[in-house]
Structure formats: structure tokens, C-alpha cells
Amino acid sequence: MNLTTLTAENYRNIASARLNFAPGVNLLFGQNAQGKTNALECIYLFARGKSYRGATDENLVRFGEKGFRIGISYRTEKSEQTLEYRYYEGARKRLKNGAPVRLSEMIGQFRAVLFCPEHLSLVKGAPQERRAFLNIAISQCRPIYLGLCDEYNKILENRNCLLKEIQKGFHYDREELFSWTERLSDVAAKIAAYRIRYLEKLAPHAADLLADLSNGREKMALSYESEAEGTNEEEIRESYRRLFDEKTDREIAAGCSLFGVHRDDLEIRINDISARAFASQGQQRSVVLALKLAEGEVCRDETGEYPVFLFDDVMSELDETRRGYVLRETGERQVILTACESGGFDPRAVNMIGVSGGVFTEKPRTEGDLP
Ligand code: ATP
Ligand code: MG
């Protein structure tokens, strides 16, 4: 899959822009605070459905304006597609090839893998970050998964409200709690089964990539950590039911659900040692890069095409070997990256776009640019 154009009007600091992308490597370069990340955020919004920086649509509107319009054209193996997103004073419109679509119909159309500096804490950060990595990666290949996560969160919220009420001494309706518990166990089992299956596909790619990045020194193993036992949906559902059943008193005392996929984690081990506890800075960078590239490989296995790789400001964090992995031998992969400087990138091989004050300038690939 290749992104061909991005258009934006009144999006963050971009008044009006049209950017053309080439297959292979594309570089958005410019000084700090010029709009490089804004452009990547805008592209990734079509993959994720919302800003990855946690911004509301209102935050994305250019200061002093009332709405924004953004659009992408991308080429798949079969055809050329467009997606548009318009926001004006609280009203939203999403269009696929000119026809209105719901958010759930947009997710999974344009697929991208994002790697930004915040992701460098994936290995040692809170479990929530690793769950978010899994959730986003799975939902792009299996859009139905996103609906399951929404459903889960709603059930969890209701069940927690009920547990809080019981804790405070309100009437204890066992039937009602039982019904929420059954629903939570059902959806939790489905989500956990998706995650386990996804990890089975991700793990071999990630291990191969990390072995390459470390000249064979580092063996990565990934596993799903959960209080619930079992590897398939049925076993996990039964395990959750048992846990909830046995620990109801503890949950009432706590006033919230103590078990469920919102507490699970992705365990990363290198040479059989916990990466979360012991990985060095360099190892963490390699692990995250391997996971991101592996995410792209699974996406290709599942959909037949590579997603677009978006690398925001991580080149300076990567050493020569790791940079080489991103920039060389991209094959069918399209990479869009940002950096403050264009130096160090080969102008014959890279499509360069200068960024200044929200304005994007394409730099033609001419002989004169040769070093
Ligand atoms: P860096 O190299 O520091 O990461 P960048 O080029 O990636 O810089 P961006 O994060 O894209 O910078 O931000 C560019 C500018 O956009 C910032 O100065 C920011 O204040 C501005 N900006 C953010 N949101 C809005 C908005 N809603 N309206 C106008 N400007 C905005
Ligand atoms: Mg930036």
C-alpha cells in the first residue's frame, strides 16, 4: 500500500497543503515546530481514526478557524482509493471515495505503522502502552476488534459502577452483577484470544528481526500475560468466570473489577530475561524497532500488502545499523519519516519535502542535488 497524496486545510498549523509522496523513502525535513509531526499525525489519523497524540478534533482545528478538512489518496494492489475527514463546529464527516462512511468503516482501509519517540518507552513503560500497541496493531488487520474493545470498555464501566454501589452499601442485586460478569467474561475471552493469536504471528517475525539487528546475539520471545488461564476463547472465558466467582468479595471491597483484559500485559524476554526489568537503552531501541517492523510483516501476511511506515523523529535515536534497516532495502515498503536535517539522506534515493511554517516544498530530485 502506498500513500500518494495528502491534502490538508486548517489542520493544526497547516493553512492549506497538498503533498505528493513517492514509493520508497520520503523525508519531511525542517526545523522544530514547523509542522512535520502535524503532517504525520494527519496521515495516521486515517489509520487509527483519531489523533495519536490524544488531541480532540477541536484541538486539531487551526487557531482562529472553525473546522478542518483532510484527505488522502493511496494505492493498493488493486486500485486507487481516497479517504476524507471533515470537521466543522462539532460536526464530522468521513468519506471513502466520495461516499459517507462511519468511523468503523474507515478503520482498516488505510493501514500504517507508526514509530515515534514516545514508543521508545514501550519496553519499560506501563502495561497500558503495550496493550495499546497490540490493540492498534490488531484493529488495523481486524477492524472488528475495535468494536470488541469499545464493548468491553462499556461493560467494564457498568460493572465497576455496580461494584462501587455495592461497596457503598446500596442494594446488592446478585443477578445483575452475575449478568455483567458473564458479559465481561465473554468479551474479555474474545479479546484475549485475538491478542494471543496475534502474538503467535508477531513473535517469529520480531525474533528474526531482532536477531538480524543484533548479529544473532539476541533472542526475543513474546508471550501474553494474564491472570486468566487458557489459550483459546472457551478456556479463557471459563477461567475468567471462575476468577470472578471466587473473588467477588475482594472486588466488592475494592469497588472495581480486579480481573480482565484491561490488566493484561505483553511480556517481552530477551535471551530468556525480562526486557522490562533488564533491557539496556540500546536493546530497548532494537526491540521497539523489531516490533514495529514485525507489525508491518504481520499486516502484510494478513492483508497481502505492506502498510505505510511512518517514522517520526526517530532516526537520530537509531544508530547506523538500525537506520539502515529502515532506509535500505525497503523493497515494496513505503516509508515516510521526519527529521530536522536533510543531511545524511541520499537525495537520489529519497523524496525530500521541506517543511517551514506549515508550508511544504517538494525538492525535485536533480543531479545538482548530488553530494
Ligand atoms: P519538532 O521538530 O520540534 O518535532 P514539528 O515540525 O514536528 O517540530 P509540530 O509538532 O508539527 O512540529 O508542530 C508545529 C506547530 O504547530 C507547533 O508550533 C504548534 O504550536 C503548532 N500547532 C499545534 N496545534 C495547532 C493548532 N490547532 N493551530 C495552529 N497551530 C498549531
Ligand atoms: Mg515533531
CSV table of C-alpha atoms and ligand atoms in Angstrom, one decimal:
chain,number,residue,atom,x,y,z
A,1,MET,CA,0.0,0.0,0.0
A,2,ASN,CA,1.4,3.4,-1.0
A,3,LEU,CA,0.2,6.9,0.1
A,4,THR,CA,0.2,9.1,-3.0
A,5,THR,CA,-1.2,12.4,-1.7
A,6,LEU,CA,-2.2,14.2,1.5
A,7,THR,CA,-4.3,17.3,1.4
A,8,ALA,CA,-5.0,19.4,4.5
A,9,GLU,CA,-6.9,22.7,5.2
A,10,ASN,CA,-6.8,24.4,8.5
A,11,TYR,CA,-5.3,21.4,10.2
A,12,ARG,CA,-3.1,22.4,13.2
A,13,ASN,CA,-0.5,25.0,11.7
A,14,ILE,CA,-1.2,23.9,8.1
A,15,ALA,CA,-3.5,26.5,6.4
A,16,SER,CA,-3.6,24.7,3.1
A,17,ALA,CA,-1.3,22.0,1.7
A,18,ARG,CA,-1.1,19.3,-0.9
A,19,LEU,CA,1.8,16.8,-0.6
A,20,ASN,CA,2.8,14.2,-3.1
A,21,PHE,CA,4.6,11.1,-1.9
A,22,ALA,CA,6.7,8.6,-3.8
A,23,PRO,CA,7.1,4.9,-3.3
A,24,GLY,CA,10.1,4.1,-1.2
A,25,VAL,CA,11.5,6.6,1.3
A,26,ASN,CA,10.0,10.1,1.8
A,27,LEU,CA,11.6,12.6,4.1
A,28,LEU,CA,9.8,15.6,5.7
A,29,PHE,CA,12.5,17.8,7.0
A,30,GLY,CA,12.6,21.2,8.7
A,31,GLN,CA,13.4,23.0,11.9
A,32,ASN,CA,11.5,22.4,15.2
A,33,ALA,CA,7.8,23.4,15.4
A,34,GLN,CA,7.2,23.7,11.6
A,35,GLY,CA,4.6,21.0,11.0
A,36,LYS,CA,6.4,17.7,10.4
A,37,THR,CA,4.7,15.8,13.2
A,38,ASN,CA,1.4,17.5,12.3
A,39,ALA,CA,1.6,16.0,8.8
A,40,LEU,CA,2.3,12.5,10.1
A,41,GLU,CA,-0.4,12.8,12.7
A,42,CYS,CA,-2.8,13.8,10.0
A,43,ILE,CA,-1.8,10.7,7.8
A,44,TYR,CA,-2.0,8.4,10.8
A,45,LEU,CA,-5.5,9.7,11.7
A,46,PHE,CA,-6.8,7.8,8.7
A,47,ALA,CA,-5.3,4.6,10.0
A,48,ARG,CA,-6.3,5.0,13.7
A,49,GLY,CA,-9.4,7.1,13.4
A,50,LYS,CA,-8.2,9.8,15.8
A,51,SER,CA,-5.1,11.7,16.7
A,52,TYR,CA,-2.4,9.5,18.1
A,53,ARG,CA,-1.3,12.5,20.3
A,54,GLY,CA,-4.6,12.3,22.2
A,55,ALA,CA,-5.9,15.6,20.7
A,56,THR,CA,-9.6,16.2,20.3
A,57,ASP,CA,-10.9,17.2,16.8
A,58,GLU,CA,-11.3,20.7,18.3
A,59,ASN,CA,-7.6,20.8,19.1
A,60,LEU,CA,-6.7,19.9,15.5
A,61,VAL,CA,-8.5,23.0,14.1
A,62,ARG,CA,-6.1,25.7,13.1
A,63,PHE,CA,-6.2,28.5,15.7
A,64,GLY,CA,-8.9,31.1,14.8
A,65,GLU,CA,-10.7,28.7,12.4
A,66,LYS,CA,-13.9,26.7,12.9
A,67,GLY,CA,-13.1,23.4,11.2
A,68,PHE,CA,-10.5,21.4,9.2
A,69,ARG,CA,-10.6,19.2,6.1
A,70,ILE,CA,-8.0,16.5,5.4
A,71,GLY,CA,-7.8,13.8,2.7
A,72,ILE,CA,-5.5,11.1,1.5
A,73,SER,CA,-5.2,9.2,-1.8
A,74,TYR,CA,-3.5,5.8,-1.6
A,75,ARG,CA,-2.8,3.0,-4.0
A,76,THR,CA,-3.5,-0.6,-3.1
A,77,GLU,CA,-2.5,-3.6,-5.3
A,78,LYS,CA,-6.0,-3.4,-6.8
A,79,SER,CA,-7.0,0.2,-7.0
A,80,GLU,CA,-6.6,3.9,-6.1
A,81,GLN,CA,-8.6,4.9,-3.1
A,82,THR,CA,-9.4,8.2,-1.3
A,83,LEU,CA,-10.4,8.9,2.3
A,84,GLU,CA,-11.5,12.3,3.6
A,85,TYR,CA,-12.3,13.6,7.0
A,86,ARG,CA,-14.1,16.9,7.7
A,87,TYR,CA,-14.8,18.6,11.0
A,88,TYR,CA,-16.7,21.8,11.3
A,89,GLU,CA,-18.0,23.2,14.6
A,90,GLY,CA,-18.6,19.8,16.2
A,91,ALA,CA,-19.9,18.0,13.1
A,92,ARG,CA,-17.9,15.3,11.5
A,93,LYS,CA,-18.0,13.7,8.1
A,94,ARG,CA,-15.9,10.8,6.8
A,95,LEU,CA,-15.9,9.9,3.1
A,96,LYS,CA,-14.5,6.9,1.3
A,97,ASN,CA,-14.1,7.5,-2.4
A,98,GLY,CA,-16.6,10.4,-2.0
A,99,ALA,CA,-19.3,8.4,-0.2
A,100,PRO,CA,-20.0,8.9,3.5
A,101,VAL,CA,-18.8,6.2,5.8
A,102,ARG,CA,-18.9,5.6,9.6
A,103,LEU,CA,-15.7,5.5,11.7
A,104,SER,CA,-15.8,1.7,11.9
A,105,GLU,CA,-15.9,1.5,8.1
A,106,MET,CA,-12.9,3.8,7.8
A,107,ILE,CA,-10.6,1.8,10.2
A,108,GLY,CA,-8.7,-0.9,8.3
A,109,GLN,CA,-8.9,0.8,4.9
A,110,PHE,CA,-5.6,2.7,5.0
A,111,ARG,CA,-3.1,0.9,7.1
A,112,ALA,CA,0.0,2.4,8.7
A,113,VAL,CA,2.6,1.5,11.3
A,114,LEU,CA,3.8,4.5,13.4
A,115,PHE,CA,7.1,4.7,15.3
A,116,CYS,CA,7.6,7.9,17.3
A,117,PRO,CA,9.9,8.8,20.2
A,118,GLU,CA,7.1,8.1,22.8
A,119,HIS,CA,7.2,4.5,21.6
A,120,LEU,CA,10.8,4.1,22.9
A,121,SER,CA,9.3,3.6,26.3
A,122,LEU,CA,7.2,0.6,25.1
A,123,VAL,CA,9.6,-2.0,26.6
A,124,LYS,CA,9.9,-0.4,30.1
A,125,GLY,CA,6.8,1.7,30.3
A,126,ALA,CA,3.4,0.8,31.8
A,127,PRO,CA,1.5,-2.3,30.6
A,128,GLN,CA,-1.1,0.1,29.1
A,129,GLU,CA,1.4,1.2,26.5
A,130,ARG,CA,2.0,-2.5,25.4
A,131,ARG,CA,-1.8,-3.1,25.4
A,132,ALA,CA,-2.3,0.0,23.2
A,133,PHE,CA,0.4,-1.4,20.8
A,134,LEU,CA,-1.5,-4.7,20.5
A,135,ASN,CA,-4.9,-3.0,20.2
A,136,ILE,CA,-3.9,-0.7,17.4
A,137,ALA,CA,-1.9,-3.3,15.5
A,138,ILE,CA,-4.8,-5.9,15.7
A,139,SER,CA,-7.5,-3.4,14.8
A,140,GLN,CA,-5.9,-2.5,11.5
A,141,CYS,CA,-5.9,-6.1,10.3
A,142,ARG,CA,-9.1,-7.0,12.1
A,143,PRO,CA,-11.3,-3.8,12.3
A,144,ILE,CA,-14.0,-5.9,14.2
A,145,TYR,CA,-11.6,-6.0,17.1
A,146,LEU,CA,-12.0,-2.3,17.7
A,147,GLY,CA,-15.8,-2.8,18.3
A,148,LEU,CA,-15.0,-5.5,20.8
A,149,CYS,CA,-12.7,-3.1,22.7
A,150,ASP,CA,-15.4,-0.5,22.8
A,151,GLU,CA,-18.0,-3.0,24.0
A,152,TYR,CA,-15.5,-4.3,26.7
A,153,ASN,CA,-14.9,-0.8,28.0
A,154,LYS,CA,-18.7,-0.1,28.3
A,155,ILE,CA,-19.3,-3.3,30.1
A,156,LEU,CA,-16.4,-2.7,32.4
A,157,GLU,CA,-17.6,0.8,33.2
A,158,ASN,CA,-21.1,-0.5,34.1
A,159,ARG,CA,-19.7,-3.4,36.2
A,160,ASN,CA,-17.4,-1.1,38.0
A,161,CYS,CA,-20.3,1.3,38.8
A,162,LEU,CA,-22.3,-1.6,40.2
A,163,LEU,CA,-19.4,-2.8,42.3
A,164,LYS,CA,-18.9,0.7,43.7
A,165,GLU,CA,-22.6,1.0,44.6
A,166,ILE,CA,-22.5,-2.4,46.4
A,167,GLN,CA,-19.3,-1.3,48.2
A,168,LYS,CA,-21.1,1.8,49.4
A,169,GLY,CA,-23.9,-0.4,50.8
A,170,PHE,CA,-26.6,0.0,48.1
A,171,HIS,CA,-28.8,-3.0,47.5
A,172,TYR,CA,-26.8,-6.0,46.3
A,173,ASP,CA,-28.5,-7.5,43.3
A,174,ARG,CA,-26.6,-10.7,42.6
A,175,GLU,CA,-28.4,-11.4,39.4
A,176,GLU,CA,-27.4,-8.1,38.0
A,177,LEU,CA,-23.8,-8.5,39.0
A,178,PHE,CA,-23.8,-12.0,37.6
A,179,SER,CA,-25.1,-10.8,34.2
A,180,TRP,CA,-22.4,-8.1,33.9
A,181,THR,CA,-19.8,-10.7,34.9
A,182,GLU,CA,-21.0,-13.1,32.2
A,183,ARG,CA,-20.8,-10.3,29.6
A,184,LEU,CA,-17.4,-9.2,30.7
A,185,SER,CA,-16.0,-12.7,30.7
A,186,ASP,CA,-17.4,-13.3,27.2
A,187,VAL,CA,-15.9,-10.2,25.6
A,188,ALA,CA,-12.6,-10.5,27.6
A,189,ALA,CA,-12.1,-14.0,26.3
A,190,LYS,CA,-12.7,-12.9,22.7
A,191,ILE,CA,-10.2,-10.0,23.1
A,192,ALA,CA,-7.6,-12.2,24.8
A,193,ALA,CA,-7.9,-14.9,22.1
A,194,TYR,CA,-7.3,-12.2,19.4
A,195,ARG,CA,-4.2,-10.9,21.2
A,196,ILE,CA,-2.8,-14.4,21.8
A,197,ARG,CA,-3.3,-15.3,18.1
A,198,TYR,CA,-1.8,-12.0,17.0
A,199,LEU,CA,1.3,-12.6,19.2
A,200,GLU,CA,1.7,-16.0,17.7
A,201,LYS,CA,2.1,-14.4,14.3
A,202,LEU,CA,4.1,-11.4,15.5
A,203,ALA,CA,6.7,-13.4,17.6
A,204,PRO,CA,8.6,-15.2,14.8
A,205,HIS,CA,8.9,-12.0,12.7
A,206,ALA,CA,10.0,-9.9,15.7
A,207,ALA,CA,12.5,-12.6,16.8
A,208,ASP,CA,14.0,-12.8,13.3
A,209,LEU,CA,14.3,-9.0,13.0
A,210,LEU,CA,15.9,-8.7,16.5
A,211,ALA,CA,18.3,-11.5,15.7
A,212,ASP,CA,19.3,-9.6,12.5
A,213,LEU,CA,19.7,-6.3,14.3
A,214,SER,CA,21.9,-7.8,16.9
A,215,ASN,CA,24.0,-10.1,14.7
A,216,GLY,CA,22.3,-13.1,16.1
A,217,ARG,CA,23.2,-12.2,19.7
A,218,GLU,CA,19.6,-11.6,21.0
A,219,LYS,CA,16.7,-13.9,21.0
A,220,MET,CA,13.4,-12.3,21.6
A,221,ALA,CA,10.3,-14.2,23.0
A,222,LEU,CA,6.9,-12.7,23.3
A,223,SER,CA,4.1,-14.0,25.5
A,224,TYR,CA,0.7,-12.9,26.7
A,225,GLU,CA,0.5,-12.3,30.5
A,226,SER,CA,-2.9,-12.7,32.1
A,227,GLU,CA,-4.5,-13.8,35.3
A,228,ALA,CA,-6.8,-15.9,33.2
A,229,GLU,CA,-5.6,-19.3,32.0
A,230,GLY,CA,-6.0,-20.9,28.6
A,231,THR,CA,-5.1,-20.2,25.1
A,232,ASN,CA,-8.5,-20.4,23.3
A,233,GLU,CA,-11.6,-18.4,23.8
A,234,GLU,CA,-13.6,-21.1,25.6
A,235,GLU,CA,-10.8,-21.9,28.1
A,236,ILE,CA,-10.2,-18.2,28.8
A,237,ARG,CA,-13.9,-17.5,29.3
A,238,GLU,CA,-14.2,-20.3,31.8
A,239,SER,CA,-11.1,-19.1,33.6
A,240,TYR,CA,-12.5,-15.6,33.9
A,241,ARG,CA,-15.8,-16.9,35.2
A,242,ARG,CA,-14.0,-18.8,37.9
A,243,LEU,CA,-11.8,-15.9,38.9
A,244,PHE,CA,-14.8,-13.5,39.2
A,245,ASP,CA,-16.8,-16.1,41.0
A,246,GLU,CA,-14.1,-16.9,43.6
A,247,LYS,CA,-13.0,-13.3,44.2
A,248,THR,CA,-16.4,-11.4,44.3
A,249,ASP,CA,-15.8,-10.3,47.9
A,250,ARG,CA,-12.5,-8.8,47.1
A,251,GLU,CA,-14.0,-7.0,44.1
A,252,ILE,CA,-16.8,-5.6,46.2
A,253,ALA,CA,-14.3,-4.4,48.8
A,254,ALA,CA,-12.2,-2.8,46.1
A,255,GLY,CA,-15.3,-1.3,44.3
A,256,CYS,CA,-14.0,-2.2,40.9
A,257,SER,CA,-13.2,-5.2,38.6
A,258,LEU,CA,-9.9,-6.8,39.6
A,259,PHE,CA,-9.6,-9.1,36.6
A,260,GLY,CA,-9.9,-8.7,32.8
A,261,VAL,CA,-8.0,-7.9,29.7
A,262,HIS,CA,-7.6,-4.2,30.8
A,263,ARG,CA,-5.0,-5.6,33.3
A,264,ASP,CA,-3.1,-7.9,30.9
A,265,ASP,CA,0.4,-7.4,29.6
A,266,LEU,CA,2.7,-8.3,26.8
A,267,GLU,CA,5.8,-10.0,28.2
A,268,ILE,CA,9.0,-9.4,26.2
A,269,ARG,CA,12.0,-11.6,27.0
A,270,ILE,CA,15.5,-11.3,25.5
A,271,ASN,CA,17.7,-14.3,25.9
A,272,ASP,CA,15.2,-15.5,28.5
A,273,ILE,CA,15.5,-12.5,30.7
A,274,SER,CA,12.7,-10.0,31.2
A,275,ALA,CA,13.3,-7.0,28.9
A,276,ARG,CA,11.0,-4.8,31.1
A,277,ALA,CA,13.3,-5.3,34.1
A,278,PHE,CA,16.7,-5.6,32.4
A,279,ALA,CA,16.9,-4.3,28.8
A,280,SER,CA,19.6,-1.6,28.2
A,281,GLN,CA,18.8,1.6,26.3
A,282,GLY,CA,20.2,0.1,23.0
A,283,GLN,CA,18.3,-3.1,23.5
A,284,GLN,CA,15.1,-1.2,24.1
A,285,ARG,CA,15.5,0.7,20.8
A,286,SER,CA,16.2,-2.5,18.9
A,287,VAL,CA,13.2,-4.3,20.4
A,288,VAL,CA,10.8,-1.5,19.6
A,289,LEU,CA,12.2,-1.2,16.0
A,290,ALA,CA,11.9,-5.0,15.6
A,291,LEU,CA,8.3,-4.9,17.0
A,292,LYS,CA,7.3,-2.1,14.6
A,293,LEU,CA,8.8,-3.7,11.6
A,294,ALA,CA,7.3,-7.1,12.6
A,295,GLU,CA,3.9,-5.3,12.9
A,296,GLY,CA,4.3,-4.4,9.2
A,297,GLU,CA,5.2,-8.0,8.3
A,298,VAL,CA,2.1,-9.4,10.1
A,299,CYS,CA,-0.1,-6.8,8.4
A,300,ARG,CA,1.3,-8.0,5.0
A,301,ASP,CA,0.8,-11.6,5.9
A,302,GLU,CA,-2.8,-10.9,6.8
A,303,THR,CA,-3.8,-8.4,4.1
A,304,GLY,CA,-1.4,-9.2,1.3
A,305,GLU,CA,0.2,-5.7,1.4
A,306,TYR,CA,2.6,-3.8,3.5
A,307,PRO,CA,1.2,-0.9,5.5
A,308,VAL,CA,2.8,2.6,5.1
A,309,PHE,CA,5.6,3.0,7.7
A,310,LEU,CA,5.6,6.4,9.5
A,311,PHE,CA,8.8,7.2,11.5
A,312,ASP,CA,8.5,10.5,13.4
A,313,ASP,CA,11.9,11.9,14.6
A,314,VAL,CA,13.4,8.5,15.5
A,315,MET,CA,16.3,8.5,13.0
A,316,SER,CA,18.5,10.4,15.4
A,317,GLU,CA,17.7,7.8,18.1
A,318,LEU,CA,18.8,5.0,15.9
A,319,ASP,CA,22.4,4.0,15.1
A,320,GLU,CA,23.8,3.2,11.7
A,321,THR,CA,22.7,-0.4,11.6
A,322,ARG,CA,19.2,0.3,12.8
A,323,ARG,CA,18.9,3.3,10.4
A,324,GLY,CA,20.0,1.0,7.6
A,325,TYR,CA,17.1,-1.3,8.4
A,326,VAL,CA,14.6,1.5,7.9
A,327,LEU,CA,16.2,3.1,4.9
A,328,ARG,CA,17.8,0.4,2.8
A,329,GLU,CA,16.2,-2.5,1.0
A,330,THR,CA,12.7,-1.1,1.6
A,331,GLY,CA,11.5,-3.2,-1.3
A,332,GLU,CA,7.8,-2.7,-1.7
A,333,ARG,CA,7.6,-0.8,1.6
A,334,GLN,CA,6.9,2.9,1.6
A,335,VAL,CA,8.5,4.9,4.5
A,336,ILE,CA,7.6,8.4,5.4
A,337,LEU,CA,9.9,9.9,8.0
A,338,THR,CA,10.7,13.2,9.6
A,339,ALA,CA,14.0,14.8,10.7
A,340,CYS,CA,15.3,18.3,11.4
A,341,GLU,CA,18.1,17.9,8.8
A,342,SER,CA,18.1,16.5,5.3
A,343,GLY,CA,21.9,15.8,5.6
A,344,GLY,CA,22.7,12.2,5.8
A,345,PHE,CA,19.9,11.2,3.4
A,346,ASP,CA,20.7,10.4,-0.2
A,347,PRO,CA,18.8,12.9,-2.4
A,348,ARG,CA,18.9,10.4,-5.3
A,349,ALA,CA,17.0,7.8,-3.3
A,350,VAL,CA,14.8,9.8,-1.0
A,351,ASN,CA,11.8,12.0,-1.9
A,352,MET,CA,12.6,15.2,0.1
A,353,ILE,CA,9.9,17.6,1.3
A,354,GLY,CA,10.9,20.7,3.1
A,355,VAL,CA,8.6,21.9,5.9
A,356,SER,CA,8.5,25.5,7.2
A,357,GLY,CA,5.7,27.3,9.0
A,358,GLY,CA,3.1,24.7,7.9
A,359,VAL,CA,4.2,25.1,4.2
A,360,PHE,CA,5.5,22.1,2.4
A,361,THR,CA,8.0,22.4,-0.5
A,362,GLU,CA,8.9,19.5,-2.7
A,363,LYS,CA,12.6,19.3,-3.6
A,364,PRO,CA,13.0,17.9,-7.1
A,365,ARG,CA,15.5,15.0,-7.4
A,366,THR,CA,18.1,16.6,-9.7
A,367,GLU,CA,21.7,15.8,-10.5
A,368,GLY,CA,22.5,19.2,-8.8
A,369,ASP,CA,21.5,17.7,-5.5
A,370,LEU,CA,24.1,15.0,-5.7
A,371,PRO,CA,26.7,15.2,-3.0
B,1,ATP,P1,9.7,19.1,16.1
B,1,ATP,O1,10.9,19.0,15.2
B,1,ATP,O2,10.0,20.0,17.3
B,1,ATP,O3,9.1,17.8,16.5
B,1,ATP,P2,7.5,19.6,14.3
B,1,ATP,O4,7.8,20.2,13.0
B,1,ATP,O5,7.2,18.2,14.3
B,1,ATP,O6,8.6,20.0,15.3
B,1,ATP,P3,4.7,20.0,15.0
B,1,ATP,O7,4.5,19.2,16.2
B,1,ATP,O8,4.3,19.5,13.7
B,1,ATP,O9,6.3,20.4,14.9
B,1,ATP,O10,4.1,21.4,15.4
B,1,ATP,C1,4.2,22.6,14.6
B,1,ATP,C2,3.5,23.7,15.2
B,1,ATP,O11,2.1,23.6,15.1
B,1,ATP,C3,3.8,24.0,16.7
B,1,ATP,O12,4.4,25.3,16.8
B,1,ATP,C4,2.4,24.0,17.3
B,1,ATP,O13,2.3,25.0,18.3
B,1,ATP,C5,1.5,24.3,16.1
B,1,ATP,N1,0.1,23.9,16.3
B,1,ATP,C6,-0.4,22.8,17.0
B,1,ATP,N2,-1.7,22.8,17.0
B,1,ATP,C7,-2.1,23.9,16.3
B,1,ATP,C8,-3.4,24.4,16.0
B,1,ATP,N3,-4.5,23.8,16.4
B,1,ATP,N4,-3.4,25.6,15.3
B,1,ATP,C9,-2.3,26.2,14.9
B,1,ATP,N5,-1.0,25.8,15.2
B,1,ATP,C10,-0.9,24.6,15.9
B,2,MG,MG,7.8,16.7,15.6
